[in-house]
mmCIF file of C-alpha atoms and ligand atoms in Angstrom:
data_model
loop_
_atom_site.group_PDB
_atom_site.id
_atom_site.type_symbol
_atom_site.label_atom_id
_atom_site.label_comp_id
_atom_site.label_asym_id
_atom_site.label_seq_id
_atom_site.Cartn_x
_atom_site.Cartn_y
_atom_site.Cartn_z
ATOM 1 C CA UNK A 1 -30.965 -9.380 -13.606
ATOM 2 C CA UNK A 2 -27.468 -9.422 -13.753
ATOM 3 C CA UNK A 3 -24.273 -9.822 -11.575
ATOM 4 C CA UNK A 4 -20.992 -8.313 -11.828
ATOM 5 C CA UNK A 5 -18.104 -10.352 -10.368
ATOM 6 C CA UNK A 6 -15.095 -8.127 -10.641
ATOM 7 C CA UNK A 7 -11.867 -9.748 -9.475
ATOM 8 C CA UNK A 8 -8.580 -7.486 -10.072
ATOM 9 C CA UNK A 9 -5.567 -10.149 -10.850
ATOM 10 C CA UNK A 10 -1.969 -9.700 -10.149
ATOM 11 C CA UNK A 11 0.437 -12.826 -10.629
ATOM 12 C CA UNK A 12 -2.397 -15.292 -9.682
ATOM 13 C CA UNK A 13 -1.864 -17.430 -12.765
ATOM 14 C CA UNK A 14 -2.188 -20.431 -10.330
ATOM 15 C CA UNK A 15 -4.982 -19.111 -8.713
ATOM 16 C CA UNK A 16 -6.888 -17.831 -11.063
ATOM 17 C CA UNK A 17 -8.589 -21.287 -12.826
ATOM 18 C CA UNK A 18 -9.404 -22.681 -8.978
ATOM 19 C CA UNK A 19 -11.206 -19.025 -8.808
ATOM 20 C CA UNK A 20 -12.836 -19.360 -11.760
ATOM 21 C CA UNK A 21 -14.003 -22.736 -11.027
ATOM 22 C CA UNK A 22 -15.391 -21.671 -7.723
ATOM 23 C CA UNK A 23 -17.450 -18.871 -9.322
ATOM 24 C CA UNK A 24 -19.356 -20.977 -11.786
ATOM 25 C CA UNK A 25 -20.359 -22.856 -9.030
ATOM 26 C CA UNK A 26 -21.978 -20.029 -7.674
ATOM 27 C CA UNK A 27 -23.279 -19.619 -11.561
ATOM 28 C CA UNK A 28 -24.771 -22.886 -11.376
ATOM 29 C CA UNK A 29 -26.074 -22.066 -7.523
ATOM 30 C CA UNK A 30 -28.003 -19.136 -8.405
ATOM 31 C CA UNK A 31 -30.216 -20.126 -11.630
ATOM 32 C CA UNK A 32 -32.462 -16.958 -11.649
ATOM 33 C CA UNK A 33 -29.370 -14.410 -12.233
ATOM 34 C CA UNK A 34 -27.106 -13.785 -15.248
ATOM 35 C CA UNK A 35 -23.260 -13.530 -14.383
ATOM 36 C CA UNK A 36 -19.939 -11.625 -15.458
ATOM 37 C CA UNK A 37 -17.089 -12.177 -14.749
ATOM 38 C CA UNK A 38 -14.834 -9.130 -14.436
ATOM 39 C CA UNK A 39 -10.995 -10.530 -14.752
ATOM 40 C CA UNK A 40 -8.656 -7.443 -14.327
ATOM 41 C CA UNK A 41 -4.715 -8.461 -15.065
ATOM 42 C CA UNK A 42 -2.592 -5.391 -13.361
ATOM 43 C CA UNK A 43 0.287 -5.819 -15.303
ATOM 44 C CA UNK A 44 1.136 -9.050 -13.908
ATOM 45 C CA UNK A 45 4.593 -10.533 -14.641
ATOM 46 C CA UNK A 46 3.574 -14.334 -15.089
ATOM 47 C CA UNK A 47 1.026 -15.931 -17.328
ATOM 48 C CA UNK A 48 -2.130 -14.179 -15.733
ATOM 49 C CA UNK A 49 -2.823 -12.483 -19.089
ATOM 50 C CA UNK A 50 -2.617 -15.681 -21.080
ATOM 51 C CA UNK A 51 -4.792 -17.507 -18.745
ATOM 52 C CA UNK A 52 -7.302 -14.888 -18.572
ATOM 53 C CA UNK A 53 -7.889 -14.982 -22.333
ATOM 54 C CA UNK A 54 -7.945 -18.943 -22.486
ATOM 55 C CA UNK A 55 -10.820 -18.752 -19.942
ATOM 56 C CA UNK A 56 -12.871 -15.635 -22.096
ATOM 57 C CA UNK A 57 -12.316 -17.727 -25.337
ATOM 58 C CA UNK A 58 -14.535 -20.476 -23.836
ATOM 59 C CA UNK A 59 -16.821 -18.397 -21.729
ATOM 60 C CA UNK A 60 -19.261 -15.458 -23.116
ATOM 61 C CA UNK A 61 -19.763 -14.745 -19.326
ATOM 62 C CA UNK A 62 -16.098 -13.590 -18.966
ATOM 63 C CA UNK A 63 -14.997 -10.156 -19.699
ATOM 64 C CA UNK A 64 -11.529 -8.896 -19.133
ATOM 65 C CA UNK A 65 -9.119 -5.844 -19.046
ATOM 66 C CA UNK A 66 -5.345 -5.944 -19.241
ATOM 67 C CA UNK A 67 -3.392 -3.030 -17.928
ATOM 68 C CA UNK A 68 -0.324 -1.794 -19.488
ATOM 69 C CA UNK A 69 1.481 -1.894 -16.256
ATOM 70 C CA UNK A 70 1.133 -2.791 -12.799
ATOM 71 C CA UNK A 71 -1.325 0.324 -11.141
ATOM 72 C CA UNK A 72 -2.062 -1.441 -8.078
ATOM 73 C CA UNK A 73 -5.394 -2.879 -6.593
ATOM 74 C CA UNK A 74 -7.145 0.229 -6.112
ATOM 75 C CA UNK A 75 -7.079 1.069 -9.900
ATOM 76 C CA UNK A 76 -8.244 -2.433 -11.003
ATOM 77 C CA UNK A 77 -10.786 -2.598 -8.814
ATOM 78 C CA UNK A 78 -12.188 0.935 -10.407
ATOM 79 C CA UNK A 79 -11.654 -0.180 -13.952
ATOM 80 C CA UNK A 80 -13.859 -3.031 -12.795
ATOM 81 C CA UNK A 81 -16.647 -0.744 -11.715
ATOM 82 C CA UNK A 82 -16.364 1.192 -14.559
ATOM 83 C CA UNK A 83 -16.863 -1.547 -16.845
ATOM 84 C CA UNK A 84 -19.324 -3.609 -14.419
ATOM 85 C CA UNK A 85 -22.711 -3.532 -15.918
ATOM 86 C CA UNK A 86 -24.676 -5.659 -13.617
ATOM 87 C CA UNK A 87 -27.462 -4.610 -11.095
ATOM 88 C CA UNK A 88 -25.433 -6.154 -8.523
ATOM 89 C CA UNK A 89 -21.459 -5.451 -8.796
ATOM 90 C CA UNK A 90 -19.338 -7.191 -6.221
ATOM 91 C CA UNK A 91 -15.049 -7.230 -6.035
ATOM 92 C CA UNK A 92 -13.809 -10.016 -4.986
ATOM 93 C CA UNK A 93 -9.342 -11.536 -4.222
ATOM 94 C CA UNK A 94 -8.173 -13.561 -7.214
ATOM 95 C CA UNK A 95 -6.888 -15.620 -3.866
ATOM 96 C CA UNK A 96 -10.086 -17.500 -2.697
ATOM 97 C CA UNK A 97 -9.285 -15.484 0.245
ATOM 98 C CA UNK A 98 -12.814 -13.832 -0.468
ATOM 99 C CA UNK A 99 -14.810 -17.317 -0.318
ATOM 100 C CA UNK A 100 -17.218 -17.213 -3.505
ATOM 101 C CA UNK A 101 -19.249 -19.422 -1.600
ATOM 102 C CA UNK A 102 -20.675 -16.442 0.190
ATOM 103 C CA UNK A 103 -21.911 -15.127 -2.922
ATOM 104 C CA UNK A 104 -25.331 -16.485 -2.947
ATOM 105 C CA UNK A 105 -26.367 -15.557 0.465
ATOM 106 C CA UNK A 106 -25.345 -11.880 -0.435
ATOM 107 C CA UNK A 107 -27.385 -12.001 -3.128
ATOM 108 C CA UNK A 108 -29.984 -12.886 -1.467
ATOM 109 C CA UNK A 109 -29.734 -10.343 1.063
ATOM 110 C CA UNK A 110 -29.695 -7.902 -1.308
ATOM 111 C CA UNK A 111 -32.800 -9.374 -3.155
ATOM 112 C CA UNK A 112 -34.858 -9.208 0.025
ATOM 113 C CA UNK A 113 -33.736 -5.898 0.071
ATOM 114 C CA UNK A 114 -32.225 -5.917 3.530
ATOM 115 C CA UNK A 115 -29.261 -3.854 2.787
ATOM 116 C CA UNK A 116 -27.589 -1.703 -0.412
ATOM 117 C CA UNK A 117 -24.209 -2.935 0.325
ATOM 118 C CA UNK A 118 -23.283 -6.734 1.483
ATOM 119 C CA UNK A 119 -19.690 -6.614 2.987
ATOM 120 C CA UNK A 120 -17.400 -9.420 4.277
ATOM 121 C CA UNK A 121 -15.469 -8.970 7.681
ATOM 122 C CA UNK A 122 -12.869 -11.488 8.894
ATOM 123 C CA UNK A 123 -13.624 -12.264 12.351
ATOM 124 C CA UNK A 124 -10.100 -14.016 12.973
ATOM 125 C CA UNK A 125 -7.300 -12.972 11.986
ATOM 126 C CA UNK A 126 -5.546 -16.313 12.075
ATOM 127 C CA UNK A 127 -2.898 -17.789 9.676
ATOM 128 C CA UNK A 128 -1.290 -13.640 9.932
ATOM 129 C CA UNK A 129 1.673 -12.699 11.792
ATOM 130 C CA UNK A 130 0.794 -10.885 14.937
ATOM 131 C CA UNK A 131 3.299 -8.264 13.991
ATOM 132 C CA UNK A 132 1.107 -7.514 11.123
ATOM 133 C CA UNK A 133 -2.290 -7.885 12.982
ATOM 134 C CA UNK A 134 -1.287 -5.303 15.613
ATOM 135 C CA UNK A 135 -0.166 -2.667 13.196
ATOM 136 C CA UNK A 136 -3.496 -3.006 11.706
ATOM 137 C CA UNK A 137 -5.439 -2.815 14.775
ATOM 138 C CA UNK A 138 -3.299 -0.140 15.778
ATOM 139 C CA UNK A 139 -4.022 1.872 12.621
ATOM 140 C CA UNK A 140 -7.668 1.361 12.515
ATOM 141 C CA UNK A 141 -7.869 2.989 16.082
ATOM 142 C CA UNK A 142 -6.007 5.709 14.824
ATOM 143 C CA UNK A 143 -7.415 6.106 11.851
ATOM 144 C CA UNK A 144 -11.621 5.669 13.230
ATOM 145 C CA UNK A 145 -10.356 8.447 15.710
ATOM 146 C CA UNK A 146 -9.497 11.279 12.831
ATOM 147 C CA UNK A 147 -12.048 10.390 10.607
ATOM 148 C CA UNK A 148 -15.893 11.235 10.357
ATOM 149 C CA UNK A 149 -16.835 7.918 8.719
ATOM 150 C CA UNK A 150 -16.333 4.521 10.513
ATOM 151 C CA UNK A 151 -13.730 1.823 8.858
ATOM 152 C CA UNK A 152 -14.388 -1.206 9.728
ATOM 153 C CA UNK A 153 -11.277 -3.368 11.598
ATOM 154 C CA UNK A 154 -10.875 -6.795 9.337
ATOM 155 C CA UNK A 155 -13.421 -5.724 6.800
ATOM 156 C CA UNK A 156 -12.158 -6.571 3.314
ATOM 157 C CA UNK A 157 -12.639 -4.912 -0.050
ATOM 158 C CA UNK A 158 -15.291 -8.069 -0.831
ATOM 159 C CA UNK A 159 -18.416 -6.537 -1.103
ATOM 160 C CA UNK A 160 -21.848 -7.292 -3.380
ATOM 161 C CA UNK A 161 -23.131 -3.694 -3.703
ATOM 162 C CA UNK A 162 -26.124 -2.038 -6.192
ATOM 163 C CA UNK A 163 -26.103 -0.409 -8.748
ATOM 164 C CA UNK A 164 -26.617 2.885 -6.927
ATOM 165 C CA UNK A 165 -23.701 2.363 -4.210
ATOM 166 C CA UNK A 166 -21.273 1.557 -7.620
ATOM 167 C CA UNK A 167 -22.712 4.640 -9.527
ATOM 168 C CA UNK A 168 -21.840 6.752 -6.045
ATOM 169 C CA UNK A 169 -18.484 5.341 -6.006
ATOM 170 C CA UNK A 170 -17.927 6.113 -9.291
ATOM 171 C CA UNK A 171 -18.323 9.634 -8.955
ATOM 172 C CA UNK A 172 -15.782 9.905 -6.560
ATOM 173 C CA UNK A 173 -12.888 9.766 -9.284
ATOM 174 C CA UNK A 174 -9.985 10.437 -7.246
ATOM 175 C CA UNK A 175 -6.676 9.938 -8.341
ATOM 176 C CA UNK A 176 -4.952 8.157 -4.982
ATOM 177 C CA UNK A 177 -8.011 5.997 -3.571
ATOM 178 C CA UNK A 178 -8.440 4.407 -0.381
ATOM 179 C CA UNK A 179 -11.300 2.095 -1.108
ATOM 180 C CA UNK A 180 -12.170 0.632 2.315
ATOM 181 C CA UNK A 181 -12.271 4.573 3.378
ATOM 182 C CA UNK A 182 -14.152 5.574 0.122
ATOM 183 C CA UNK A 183 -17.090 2.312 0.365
ATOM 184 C CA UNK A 184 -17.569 3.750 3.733
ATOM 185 C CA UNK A 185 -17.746 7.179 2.914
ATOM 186 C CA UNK A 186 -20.838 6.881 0.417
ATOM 187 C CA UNK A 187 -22.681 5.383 2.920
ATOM 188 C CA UNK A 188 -25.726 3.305 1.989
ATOM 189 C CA UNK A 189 -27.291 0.316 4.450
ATOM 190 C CA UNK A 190 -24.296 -2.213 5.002
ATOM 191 C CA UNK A 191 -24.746 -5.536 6.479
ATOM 192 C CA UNK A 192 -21.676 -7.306 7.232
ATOM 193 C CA UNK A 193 -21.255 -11.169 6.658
ATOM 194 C CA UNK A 194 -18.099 -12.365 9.182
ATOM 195 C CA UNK A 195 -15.675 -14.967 8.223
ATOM 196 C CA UNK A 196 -12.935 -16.713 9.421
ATOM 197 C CA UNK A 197 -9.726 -15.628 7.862
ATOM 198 C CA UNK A 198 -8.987 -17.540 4.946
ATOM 199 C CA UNK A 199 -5.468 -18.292 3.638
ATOM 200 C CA UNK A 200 -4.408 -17.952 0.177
ATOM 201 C CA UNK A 201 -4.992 -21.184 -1.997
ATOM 202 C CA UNK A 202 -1.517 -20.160 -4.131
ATOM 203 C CA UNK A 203 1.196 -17.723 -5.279
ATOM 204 C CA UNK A 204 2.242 -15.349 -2.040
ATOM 205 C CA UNK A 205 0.685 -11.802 -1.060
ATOM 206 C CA UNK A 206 1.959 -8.839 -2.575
ATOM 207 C CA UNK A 207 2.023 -7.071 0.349
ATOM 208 C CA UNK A 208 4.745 -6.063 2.865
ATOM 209 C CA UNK A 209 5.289 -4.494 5.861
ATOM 210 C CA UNK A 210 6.247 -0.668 4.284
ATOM 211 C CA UNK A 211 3.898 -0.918 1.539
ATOM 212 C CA UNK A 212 1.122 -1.386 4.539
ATOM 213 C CA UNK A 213 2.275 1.195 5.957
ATOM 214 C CA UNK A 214 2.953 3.513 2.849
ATOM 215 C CA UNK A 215 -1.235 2.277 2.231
ATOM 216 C CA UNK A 216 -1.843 3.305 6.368
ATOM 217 C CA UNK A 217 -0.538 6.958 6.133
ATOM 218 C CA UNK A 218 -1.888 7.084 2.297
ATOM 219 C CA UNK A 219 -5.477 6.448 3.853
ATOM 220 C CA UNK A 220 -5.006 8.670 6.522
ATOM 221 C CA UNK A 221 -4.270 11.623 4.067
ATOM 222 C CA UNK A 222 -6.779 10.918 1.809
ATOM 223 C CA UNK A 223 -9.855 10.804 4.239
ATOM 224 C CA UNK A 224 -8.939 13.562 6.918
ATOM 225 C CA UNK A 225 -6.691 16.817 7.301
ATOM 226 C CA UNK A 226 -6.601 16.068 11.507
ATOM 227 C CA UNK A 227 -2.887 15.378 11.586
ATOM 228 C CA UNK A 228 -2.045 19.333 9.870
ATOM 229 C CA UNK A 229 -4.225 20.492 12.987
ATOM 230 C CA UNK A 230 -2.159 18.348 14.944
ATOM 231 C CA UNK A 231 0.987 20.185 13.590
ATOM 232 C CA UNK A 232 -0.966 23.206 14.649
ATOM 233 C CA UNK A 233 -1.735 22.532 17.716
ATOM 234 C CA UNK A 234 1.736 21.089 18.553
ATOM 235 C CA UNK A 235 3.112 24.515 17.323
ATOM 236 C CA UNK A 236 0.696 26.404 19.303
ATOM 237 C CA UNK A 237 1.909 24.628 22.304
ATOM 238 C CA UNK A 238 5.568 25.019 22.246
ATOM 239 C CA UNK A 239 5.126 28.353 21.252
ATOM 240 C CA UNK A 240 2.830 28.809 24.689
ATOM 241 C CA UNK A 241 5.636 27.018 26.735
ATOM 242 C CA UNK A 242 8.315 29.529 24.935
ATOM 243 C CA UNK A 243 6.476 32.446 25.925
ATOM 244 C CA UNK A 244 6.354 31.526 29.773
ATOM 245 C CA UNK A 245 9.758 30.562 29.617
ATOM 246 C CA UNK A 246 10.490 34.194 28.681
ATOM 247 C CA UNK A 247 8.296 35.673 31.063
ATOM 248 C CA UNK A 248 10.443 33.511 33.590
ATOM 249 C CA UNK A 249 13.305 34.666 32.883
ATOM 250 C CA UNK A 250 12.477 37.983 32.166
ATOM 251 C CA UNK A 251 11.300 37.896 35.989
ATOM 252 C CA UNK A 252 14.746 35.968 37.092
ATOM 253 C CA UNK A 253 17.113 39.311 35.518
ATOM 254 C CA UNK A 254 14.938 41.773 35.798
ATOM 255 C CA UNK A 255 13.436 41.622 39.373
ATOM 256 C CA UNK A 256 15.335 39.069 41.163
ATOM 257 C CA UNK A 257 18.468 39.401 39.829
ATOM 258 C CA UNK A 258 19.913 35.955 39.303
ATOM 259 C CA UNK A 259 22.170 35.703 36.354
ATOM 260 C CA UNK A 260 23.538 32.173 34.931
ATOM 261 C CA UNK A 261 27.058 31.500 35.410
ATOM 262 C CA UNK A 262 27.254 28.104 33.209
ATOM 263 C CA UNK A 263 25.887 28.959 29.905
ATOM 264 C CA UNK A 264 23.003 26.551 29.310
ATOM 265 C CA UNK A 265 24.524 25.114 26.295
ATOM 266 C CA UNK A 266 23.244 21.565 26.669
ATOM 267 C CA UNK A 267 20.001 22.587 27.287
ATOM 268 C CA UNK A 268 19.859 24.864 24.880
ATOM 269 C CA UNK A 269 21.004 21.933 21.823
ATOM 270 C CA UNK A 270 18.562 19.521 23.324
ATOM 271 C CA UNK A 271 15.172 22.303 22.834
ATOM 272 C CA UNK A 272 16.763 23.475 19.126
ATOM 273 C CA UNK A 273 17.012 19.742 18.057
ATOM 274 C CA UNK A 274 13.540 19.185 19.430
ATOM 275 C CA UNK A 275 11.559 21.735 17.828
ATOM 276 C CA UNK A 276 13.786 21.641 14.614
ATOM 277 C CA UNK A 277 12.854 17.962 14.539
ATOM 278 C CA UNK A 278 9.275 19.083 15.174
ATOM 279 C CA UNK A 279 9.202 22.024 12.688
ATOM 280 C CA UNK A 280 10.640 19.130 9.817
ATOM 281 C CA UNK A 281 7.827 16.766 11.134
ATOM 282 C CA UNK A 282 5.211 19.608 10.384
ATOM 283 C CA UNK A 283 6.766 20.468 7.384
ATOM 284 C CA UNK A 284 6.822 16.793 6.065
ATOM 285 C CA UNK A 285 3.160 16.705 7.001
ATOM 286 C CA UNK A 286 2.002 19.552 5.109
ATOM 287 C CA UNK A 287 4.205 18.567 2.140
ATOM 288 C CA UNK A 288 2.178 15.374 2.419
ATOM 289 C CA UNK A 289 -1.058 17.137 1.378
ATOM 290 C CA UNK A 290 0.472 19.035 -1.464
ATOM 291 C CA UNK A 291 2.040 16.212 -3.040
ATOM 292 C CA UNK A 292 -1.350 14.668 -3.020
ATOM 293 C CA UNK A 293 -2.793 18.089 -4.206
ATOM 294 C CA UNK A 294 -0.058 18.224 -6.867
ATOM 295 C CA UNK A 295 -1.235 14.525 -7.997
ATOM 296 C CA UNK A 296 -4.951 15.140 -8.180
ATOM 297 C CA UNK A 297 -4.487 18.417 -10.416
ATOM 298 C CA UNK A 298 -2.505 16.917 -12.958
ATOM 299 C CA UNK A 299 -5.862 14.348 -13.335
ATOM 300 C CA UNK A 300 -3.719 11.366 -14.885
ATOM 301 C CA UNK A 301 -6.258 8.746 -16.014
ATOM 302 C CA UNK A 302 -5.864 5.762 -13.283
ATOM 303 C CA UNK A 303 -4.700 2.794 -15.362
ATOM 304 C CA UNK A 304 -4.046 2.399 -19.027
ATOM 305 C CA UNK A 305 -5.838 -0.356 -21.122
ATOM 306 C CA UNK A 306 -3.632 -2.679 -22.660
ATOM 307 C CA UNK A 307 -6.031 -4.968 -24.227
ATOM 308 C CA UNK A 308 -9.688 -5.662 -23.182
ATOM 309 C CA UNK A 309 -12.145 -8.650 -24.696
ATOM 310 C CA UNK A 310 -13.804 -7.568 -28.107
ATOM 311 C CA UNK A 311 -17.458 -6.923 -28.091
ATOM 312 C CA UNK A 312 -19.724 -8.281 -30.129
HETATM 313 N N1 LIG B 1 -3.680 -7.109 -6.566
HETATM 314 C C1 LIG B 1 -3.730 -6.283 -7.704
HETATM 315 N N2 LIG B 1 -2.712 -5.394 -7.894
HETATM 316 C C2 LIG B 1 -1.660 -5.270 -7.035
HETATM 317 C C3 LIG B 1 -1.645 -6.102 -5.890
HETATM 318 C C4 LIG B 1 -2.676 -6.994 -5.678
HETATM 319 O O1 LIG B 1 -4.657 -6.347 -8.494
HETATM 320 O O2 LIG B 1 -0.769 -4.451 -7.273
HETATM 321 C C5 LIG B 1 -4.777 -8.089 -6.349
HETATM 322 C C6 LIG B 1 -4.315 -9.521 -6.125
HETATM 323 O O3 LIG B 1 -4.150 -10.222 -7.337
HETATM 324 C C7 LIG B 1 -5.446 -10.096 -5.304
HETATM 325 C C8 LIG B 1 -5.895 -8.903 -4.482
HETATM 326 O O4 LIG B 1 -5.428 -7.746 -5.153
HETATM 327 O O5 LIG B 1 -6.516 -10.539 -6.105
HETATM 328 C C9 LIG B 1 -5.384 -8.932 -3.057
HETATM 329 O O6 LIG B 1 -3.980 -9.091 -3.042
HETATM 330 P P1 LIG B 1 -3.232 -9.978 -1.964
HETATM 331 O O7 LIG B 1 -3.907 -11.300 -1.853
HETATM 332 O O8 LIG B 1 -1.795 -9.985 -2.339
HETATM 333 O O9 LIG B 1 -3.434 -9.120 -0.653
HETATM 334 P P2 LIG B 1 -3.826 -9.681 0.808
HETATM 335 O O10 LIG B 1 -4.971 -10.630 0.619
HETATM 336 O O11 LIG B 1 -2.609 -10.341 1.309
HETATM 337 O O12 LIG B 1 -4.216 -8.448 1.556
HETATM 338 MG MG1 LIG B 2 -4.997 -12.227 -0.501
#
């Protein structure tokens, strides 16, 4: 039986060799399974690439892919599954972030055939900037409220699935994926393994503060169309608030006869910047959806393949 390891890389060339270490441990750990190892380089600017091949020249178990560019996290981790051929698949940080040491214990539960899908969840959020931690509890509220599926708060993208979760995710070739939306959308028994947060062994995060929340309001629009009813029903209301403001003042000229003498000018500034400022919002919001409609249409492959290990 074998197990795919699929670990997308991007500037880890100082992680990378404590990973790899780590994970043939785990080879050595679990004697009655065959391994891969999935390296995927995402265009990385340092010596990733380099190190990647010095580690498949000495290892049969290592296979690798090398991008042309950098396509970001979501399309390594698909070339991964793609070229996964294990029973078991799992993705897993180039940062140690994901502690291999877990591994065997998901395979296991998997083997006893307690669950299709074996997924990580950090408990703690420790070692992160509490800026950071609220936004993210923030947007999981938000985002568990809009959608049909539940996304799990601090679950990670480390997960040991089989073969039939990876073949479901597979089909579901979208161009502009949100994975911890799209794991949970194909369902399948999870059973979630919690651990503490783990800090990054070397090199920094690639994340920041906008590109979170460029990935927040990417993940909204990709799982759930709630926010255009929103813009709907926002509409709906102001235009239900106009109407009995005419019927008001219809009332105030018509029957009771009270005219203004101060034209309402302020008044009138503050409602046309308001709903102008609304009708953008809307606008911005549906534009939203047909930029992503625009994308998908055009079907762009996700990533271009630089380079990948020969087969033989
Ligand atoms: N990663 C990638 N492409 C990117 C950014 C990140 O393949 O454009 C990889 C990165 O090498 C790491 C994983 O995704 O293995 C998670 O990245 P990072 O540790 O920076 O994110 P964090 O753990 O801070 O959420
Ligand atoms: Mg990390």
């Amino acid at each position: 039986m074998l197990v795919s390891l699929i670990v997308p890389c991007y500037n880890e060339e100082e992680s990378l060799p404590i990973l790899y270490s780590a994970l043939c441990d785990v080879r050595e750990q679990v004697k009655d399974k065959e391994f891969e190892f999935i390296f995927v380089n995402d265009g990385s600017r340092d010596k990733t690439s380099s190190v990647i091949k010095d580690i498949a020249a000495k290892d049969k178990g290592v296979r690798y892919t090398i991008f042309s560019r950098n396509f970001g996290k979501e399309a390594a981790m698909f070339a991964g599954l793609h070229k996964a051929k294990g029973d078991y698949v799992a993705i897993m940080d180039a940062d140690m972030q994901d502690p291999p040491a877990l591994i065997p214990s998901m395979i296991e539960t998997l083997d006893k055939d307690e669950a299709d899908i074996v997924a990580a969840r950090r408990v703690t959020r420790k070692g992160e900037p509490p800026i950071r931690s609220f936004f993210a509890r923030t947007f999981y509220k938000l985002i568990n409220k809009m959608v049909d599926v539940e996304i799990a708060d601090g679950a990670r993208d480390f997960r040991l699935m089989k073969r039939c979760v990876v073949d479901a995710i597979l089909e579901l070739d979208e161009r502009q994926r949100f994975s911890k939306g799209i794991f949970a959308w194909v369902g399948f028994r999870t059973k979630w393994v919690e651990h503490e947060n783990v800090e990054r062994v070397a090199g920094e995060t690639k994340w920041n503060f906008w590109k979170l929340f460029a990935y927040a309001i990417d993940g909204i629009v990709a799982f759930t169309t709630a926010p255009l009813r929103l813009a709907t029903y926002t509409g709906f209301f102001f235009a239900a608030a106009a109407f009995l403001y005419i019927i008001y003042y219809f009332i105030r000229a018509i029957i009771l006869r009270i005219y203004d003498r101060v034209p309402g000018y302020p008044s009138l500034l503050c409602f046309m910047l308001f709903i102008g400022g609304l009708i953008l919002m809307a606008l911005g919001l549906v534009g939203e959806y047909i930029g992503r409609i625009f994308i998908e249409v055009k079907r762009r492959p996700l990533y271009i393949v630089a380079d990948e290990e020969s087969e033989d």
